[in-house]
XYZ file of C-alpha atoms in Angstrom:
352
model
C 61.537 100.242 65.511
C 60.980 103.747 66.914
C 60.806 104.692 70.191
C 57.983 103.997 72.297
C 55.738 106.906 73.825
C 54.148 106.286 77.224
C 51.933 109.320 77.948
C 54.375 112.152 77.498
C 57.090 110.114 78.008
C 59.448 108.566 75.269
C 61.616 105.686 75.565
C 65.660 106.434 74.166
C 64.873 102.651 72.706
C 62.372 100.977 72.264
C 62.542 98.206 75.265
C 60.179 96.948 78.151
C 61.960 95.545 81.227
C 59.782 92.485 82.454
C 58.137 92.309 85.859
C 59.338 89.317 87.559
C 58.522 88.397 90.926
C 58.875 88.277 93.663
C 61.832 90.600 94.462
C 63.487 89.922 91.341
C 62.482 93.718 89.182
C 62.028 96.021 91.925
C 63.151 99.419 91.931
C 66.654 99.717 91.684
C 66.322 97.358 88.396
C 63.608 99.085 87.582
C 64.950 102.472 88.126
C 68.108 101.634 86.218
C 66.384 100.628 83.336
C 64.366 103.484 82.916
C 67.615 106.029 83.587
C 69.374 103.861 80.724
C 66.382 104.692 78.238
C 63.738 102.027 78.507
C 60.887 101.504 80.437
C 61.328 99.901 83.892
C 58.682 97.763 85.368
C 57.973 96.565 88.676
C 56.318 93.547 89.735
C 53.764 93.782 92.398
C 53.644 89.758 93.182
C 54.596 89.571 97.090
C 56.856 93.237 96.488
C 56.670 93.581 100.560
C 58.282 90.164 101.354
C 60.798 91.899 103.038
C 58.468 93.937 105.419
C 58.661 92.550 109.376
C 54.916 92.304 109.122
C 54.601 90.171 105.916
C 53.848 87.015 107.977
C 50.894 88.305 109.910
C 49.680 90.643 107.170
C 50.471 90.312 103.479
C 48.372 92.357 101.812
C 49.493 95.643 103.925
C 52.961 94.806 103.668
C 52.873 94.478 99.749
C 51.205 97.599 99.416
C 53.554 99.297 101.483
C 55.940 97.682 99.035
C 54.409 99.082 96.062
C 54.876 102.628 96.954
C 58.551 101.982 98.487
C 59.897 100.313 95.318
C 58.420 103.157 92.963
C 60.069 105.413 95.625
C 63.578 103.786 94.607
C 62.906 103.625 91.117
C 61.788 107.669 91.238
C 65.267 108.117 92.796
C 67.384 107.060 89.835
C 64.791 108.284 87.166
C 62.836 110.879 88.437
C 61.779 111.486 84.474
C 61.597 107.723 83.488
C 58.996 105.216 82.581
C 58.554 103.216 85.401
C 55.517 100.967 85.630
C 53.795 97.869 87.351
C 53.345 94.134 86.253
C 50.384 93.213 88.406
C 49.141 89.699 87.801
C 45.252 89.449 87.434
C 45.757 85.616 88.853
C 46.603 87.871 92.467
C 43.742 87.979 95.192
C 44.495 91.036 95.675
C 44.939 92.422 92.090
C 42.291 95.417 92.711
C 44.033 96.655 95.399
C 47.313 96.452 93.896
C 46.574 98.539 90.652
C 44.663 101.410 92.562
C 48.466 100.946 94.756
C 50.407 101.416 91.267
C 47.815 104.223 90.416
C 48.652 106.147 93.728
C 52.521 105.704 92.833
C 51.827 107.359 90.169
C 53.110 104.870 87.609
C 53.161 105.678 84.216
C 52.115 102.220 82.856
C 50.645 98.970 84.261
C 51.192 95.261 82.498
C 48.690 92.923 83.196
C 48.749 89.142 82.357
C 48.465 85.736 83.660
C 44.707 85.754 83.720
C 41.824 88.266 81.796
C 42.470 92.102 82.876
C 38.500 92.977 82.162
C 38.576 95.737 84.992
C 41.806 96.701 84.190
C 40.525 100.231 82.346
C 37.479 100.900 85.300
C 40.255 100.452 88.005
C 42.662 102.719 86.114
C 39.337 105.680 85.630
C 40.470 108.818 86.206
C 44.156 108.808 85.864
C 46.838 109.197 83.137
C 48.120 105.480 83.964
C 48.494 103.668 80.695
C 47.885 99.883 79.893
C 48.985 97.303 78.359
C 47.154 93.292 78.652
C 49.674 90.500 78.196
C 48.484 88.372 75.464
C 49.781 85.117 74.054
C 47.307 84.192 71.658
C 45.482 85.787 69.093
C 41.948 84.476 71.234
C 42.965 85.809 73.928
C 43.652 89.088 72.578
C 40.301 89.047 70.756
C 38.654 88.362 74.414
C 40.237 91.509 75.773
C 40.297 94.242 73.082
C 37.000 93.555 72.296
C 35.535 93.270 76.169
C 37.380 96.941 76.644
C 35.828 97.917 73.591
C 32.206 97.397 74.641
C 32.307 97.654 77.914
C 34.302 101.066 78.404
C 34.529 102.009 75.109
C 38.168 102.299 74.908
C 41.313 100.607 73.845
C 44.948 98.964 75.216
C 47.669 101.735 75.118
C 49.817 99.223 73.673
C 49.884 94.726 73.639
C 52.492 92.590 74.885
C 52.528 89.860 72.730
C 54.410 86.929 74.731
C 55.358 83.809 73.080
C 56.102 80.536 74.354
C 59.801 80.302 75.090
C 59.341 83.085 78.063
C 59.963 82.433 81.901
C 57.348 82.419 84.997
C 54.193 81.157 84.550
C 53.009 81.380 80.677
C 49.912 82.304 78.758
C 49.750 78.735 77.589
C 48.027 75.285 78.308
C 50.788 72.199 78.159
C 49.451 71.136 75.321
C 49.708 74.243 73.171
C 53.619 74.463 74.687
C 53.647 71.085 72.289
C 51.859 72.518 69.724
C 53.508 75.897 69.106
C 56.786 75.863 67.386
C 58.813 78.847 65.926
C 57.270 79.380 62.244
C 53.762 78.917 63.731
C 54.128 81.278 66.290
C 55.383 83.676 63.870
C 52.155 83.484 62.730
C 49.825 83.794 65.413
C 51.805 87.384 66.104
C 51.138 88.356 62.836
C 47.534 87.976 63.350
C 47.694 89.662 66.889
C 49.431 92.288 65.012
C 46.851 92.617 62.323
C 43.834 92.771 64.884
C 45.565 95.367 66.733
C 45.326 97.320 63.611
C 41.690 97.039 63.807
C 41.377 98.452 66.583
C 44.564 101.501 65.836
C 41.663 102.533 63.048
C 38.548 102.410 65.229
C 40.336 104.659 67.627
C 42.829 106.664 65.551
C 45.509 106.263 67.820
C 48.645 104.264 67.910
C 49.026 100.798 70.222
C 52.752 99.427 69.863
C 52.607 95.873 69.526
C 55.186 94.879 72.328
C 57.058 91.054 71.612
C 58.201 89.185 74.371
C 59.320 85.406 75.463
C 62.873 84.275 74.169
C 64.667 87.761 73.617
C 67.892 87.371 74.609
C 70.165 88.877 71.626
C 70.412 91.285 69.367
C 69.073 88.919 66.475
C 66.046 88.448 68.491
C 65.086 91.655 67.876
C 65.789 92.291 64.516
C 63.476 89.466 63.830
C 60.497 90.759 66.040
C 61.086 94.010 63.962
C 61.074 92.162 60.645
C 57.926 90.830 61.931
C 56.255 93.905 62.464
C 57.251 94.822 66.331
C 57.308 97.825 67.331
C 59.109 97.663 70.435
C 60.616 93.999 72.777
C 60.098 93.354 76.186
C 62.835 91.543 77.962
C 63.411 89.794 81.259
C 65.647 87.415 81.795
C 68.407 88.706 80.290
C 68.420 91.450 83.067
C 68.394 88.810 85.866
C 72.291 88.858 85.379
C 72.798 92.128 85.699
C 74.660 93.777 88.450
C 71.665 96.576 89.505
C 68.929 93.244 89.409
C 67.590 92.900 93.021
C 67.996 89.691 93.521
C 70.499 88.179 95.711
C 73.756 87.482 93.965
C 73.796 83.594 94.206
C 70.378 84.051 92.386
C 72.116 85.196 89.283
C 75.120 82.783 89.623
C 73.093 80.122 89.511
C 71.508 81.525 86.001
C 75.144 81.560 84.766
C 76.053 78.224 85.877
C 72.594 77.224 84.371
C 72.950 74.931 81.593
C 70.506 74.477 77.954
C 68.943 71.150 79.461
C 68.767 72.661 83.004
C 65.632 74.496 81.755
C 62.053 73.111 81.490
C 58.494 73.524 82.093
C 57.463 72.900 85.331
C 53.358 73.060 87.499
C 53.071 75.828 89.340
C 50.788 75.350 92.642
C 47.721 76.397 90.963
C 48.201 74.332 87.780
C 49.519 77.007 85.733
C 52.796 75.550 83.114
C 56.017 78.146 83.565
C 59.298 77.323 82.752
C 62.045 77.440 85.580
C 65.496 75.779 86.562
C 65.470 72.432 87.303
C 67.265 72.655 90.497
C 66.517 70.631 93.574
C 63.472 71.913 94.805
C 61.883 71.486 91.070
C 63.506 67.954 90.297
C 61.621 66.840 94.175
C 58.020 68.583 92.969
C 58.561 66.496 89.860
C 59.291 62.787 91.524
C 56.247 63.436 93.043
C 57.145 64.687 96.518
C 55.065 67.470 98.416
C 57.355 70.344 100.022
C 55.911 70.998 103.814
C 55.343 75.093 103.722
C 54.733 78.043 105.779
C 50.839 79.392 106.314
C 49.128 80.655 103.511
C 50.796 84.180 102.437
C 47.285 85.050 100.229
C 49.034 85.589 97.111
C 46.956 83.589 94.376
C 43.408 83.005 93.510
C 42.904 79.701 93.201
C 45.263 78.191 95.217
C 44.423 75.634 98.386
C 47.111 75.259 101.026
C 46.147 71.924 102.103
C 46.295 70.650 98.519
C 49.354 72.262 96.693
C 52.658 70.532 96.369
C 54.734 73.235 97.377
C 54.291 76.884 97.929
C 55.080 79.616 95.490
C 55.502 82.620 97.679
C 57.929 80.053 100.155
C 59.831 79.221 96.918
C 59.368 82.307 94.998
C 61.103 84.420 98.060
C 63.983 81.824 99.177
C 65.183 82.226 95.747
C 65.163 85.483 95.722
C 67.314 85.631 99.227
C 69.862 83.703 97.588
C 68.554 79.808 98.437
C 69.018 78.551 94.929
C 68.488 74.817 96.235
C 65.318 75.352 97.708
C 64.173 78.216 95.185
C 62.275 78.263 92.613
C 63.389 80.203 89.695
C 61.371 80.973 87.305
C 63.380 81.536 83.823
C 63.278 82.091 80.174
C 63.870 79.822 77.716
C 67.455 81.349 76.975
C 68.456 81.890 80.111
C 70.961 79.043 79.614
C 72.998 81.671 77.859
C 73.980 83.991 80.303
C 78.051 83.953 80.825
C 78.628 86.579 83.351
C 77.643 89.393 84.910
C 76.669 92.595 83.326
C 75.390 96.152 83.463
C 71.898 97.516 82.318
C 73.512 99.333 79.992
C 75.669 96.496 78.733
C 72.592 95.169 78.384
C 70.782 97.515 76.123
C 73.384 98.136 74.524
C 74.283 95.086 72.536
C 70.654 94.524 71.860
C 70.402 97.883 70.169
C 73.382 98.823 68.852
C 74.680 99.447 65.334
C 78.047 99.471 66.322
């Protein structure tokens, strides 16, 4: 793999941090990642919990949130990439990118859901973009909808498979479906119709892998299979510059293999997550009372939903790993202690 060029910018290796929210990659994760040579990303999903007004008034308080976190991230890599995960599935998803565009990010991820506007909302700046895709239909849908309708192209794809954390690009039934071989597969022919499009607009779009990247061996197969750059999350969660609270990321080392599953987010989306308290309650069947509605999905109906993301989402993230939920990849099991960013990247791409 070479390095990956972002604008101007070029990565010392050829690694995407993953946005996980909420409060889990903000800036100083963010910023650290970038200063150690990849790309640092921020997630946007409820980034202003902490503000004293997030109660009364979400949607200012996040995009306070937005520029604050970039602010942090600027401070330990003023030359970086540092960009935005910003969730189409968010009510306020306009509002956040034109946030991420005034913070002058350098690049924006956009999944869980169809980033159509994605380009029109972008117009007029050097912000690059990349859709999250997990399968090859629903990388058709958007290369070929940015195509026609703006006549333009993804600056590069995440491809993300089904063994990633948070909520996934996948129905239950394809979770079934997909094992390792076949999803080999369908990344080869993501990879091929990125191509496609590479010729139509004489350009270069790095085909980004992500879900289950934990070890170095993870990436050397990506790259045999034609990768051109991994995206990683959950392996930064334990990491000593993560923003989460520490008993977050002891309770991802104390996690066990069978202490990971697939669990129904509020709005019927799959993800996979610890099976801690709160998640083995959702799953018996029992509804978790919750604070007013905090806005943060479409889709979702407070009167109706088992349990509330943003309650969960955010007492995780302060450190209540009972009542938490944490969202997780599918190796998360593995983590044994506590490490550095660059500890990090550097047993996934050394030679040594």
């Amino acid at each position: 793999m070479n390095c990956l060029k972002v604008g101007k910018k070029v990565t010392k290796v050829p690694l995407i941090q993953g946005g996980m929210g909420v409060g889990i990659s903000l800036g100083r994760l963010a910023g650290s990642v970038a200063k150690a040579g990849g790309a640092g990303i921020i997630s946007t999903a409820q980034i202003g919990f902490r503000e004293p007004d997030f109660d009364c008034d979400p949607e200012a308080a996040n995009l306070r949130g937005i520029e604050k976190e970039m602010r942090k991230a600027r401070e330990l890599s003023p030359d970086g990439i540092i960009g935005y995960n910003i969730m189409v599935a968010l009510k306020d998803y306009k509002e956040h990118v034109k946030a991420a565009v005034k913070a002058r990010a350098d690049l924006i991820i956009s999944g869980a859901g169809i980033p159509s506007k994605l380009p029109e909302l972008i117009s007029g700046s050097d912000v690059k973009i990349a859709p999250i895709v997990s399968t090859l239909r629903s990388a058709q849908v958007i290369l070929k909808y940015w195509d026609r309708k703006y006549g333009r192209t993804a600056d590069l794809v995440v491809v993300e498979g089904p063994l990633a954390g948070g909520h996934l690009g996948f129905s239950k039934e394809e979770l079934e479906y997909w094992k390792k071989e076949s999803y080999d597969e369908e990344f080869a022919k993501i990879r091929n119709l990125v191509q496609q499009y590479e010729e139509k607009y004489q350009c270069r779009i790095p085909v980004i892998a992500a879900g289950g990247i934990y070890e170095r061996k993870d990436v050397e197969k990506m790259e045999h299979l034609g990768a051109d750059g991994v995206q990683v999350a959950t392996r930064f969660i334990t990491t000593r510059e993560c923003d989460a609270d520490e008993r977050y990321k002891e309770a991802y080392i104390r996690a066990k293999k069978e202490d990971i599953g697939i669990v129904k987010s509020p709005v019927g989306m799959p993800g996979r997550a610890v099976l801690n308290p709160l998640m083995q309650r959702v799953m018996r069947g029992e509804k978790i009372s919750h604070s007013p509605c905090h806005r943060c999905l479409a889709g979702c109906k407070p009167s109706e939903i088992p349990y509330c993301i943003t309650d969960s989402l955010i007492a995780a993230a302060k450190g209540d790993v009972e009542h938490g939920l944490l969202f997780c990849g599918a190796c998360g099991w593995k983590a044994e202690k506590m490490e550095t960013v660059e500890e990090v990247i550097e047993s996934l791409f050394s030679t040594k």
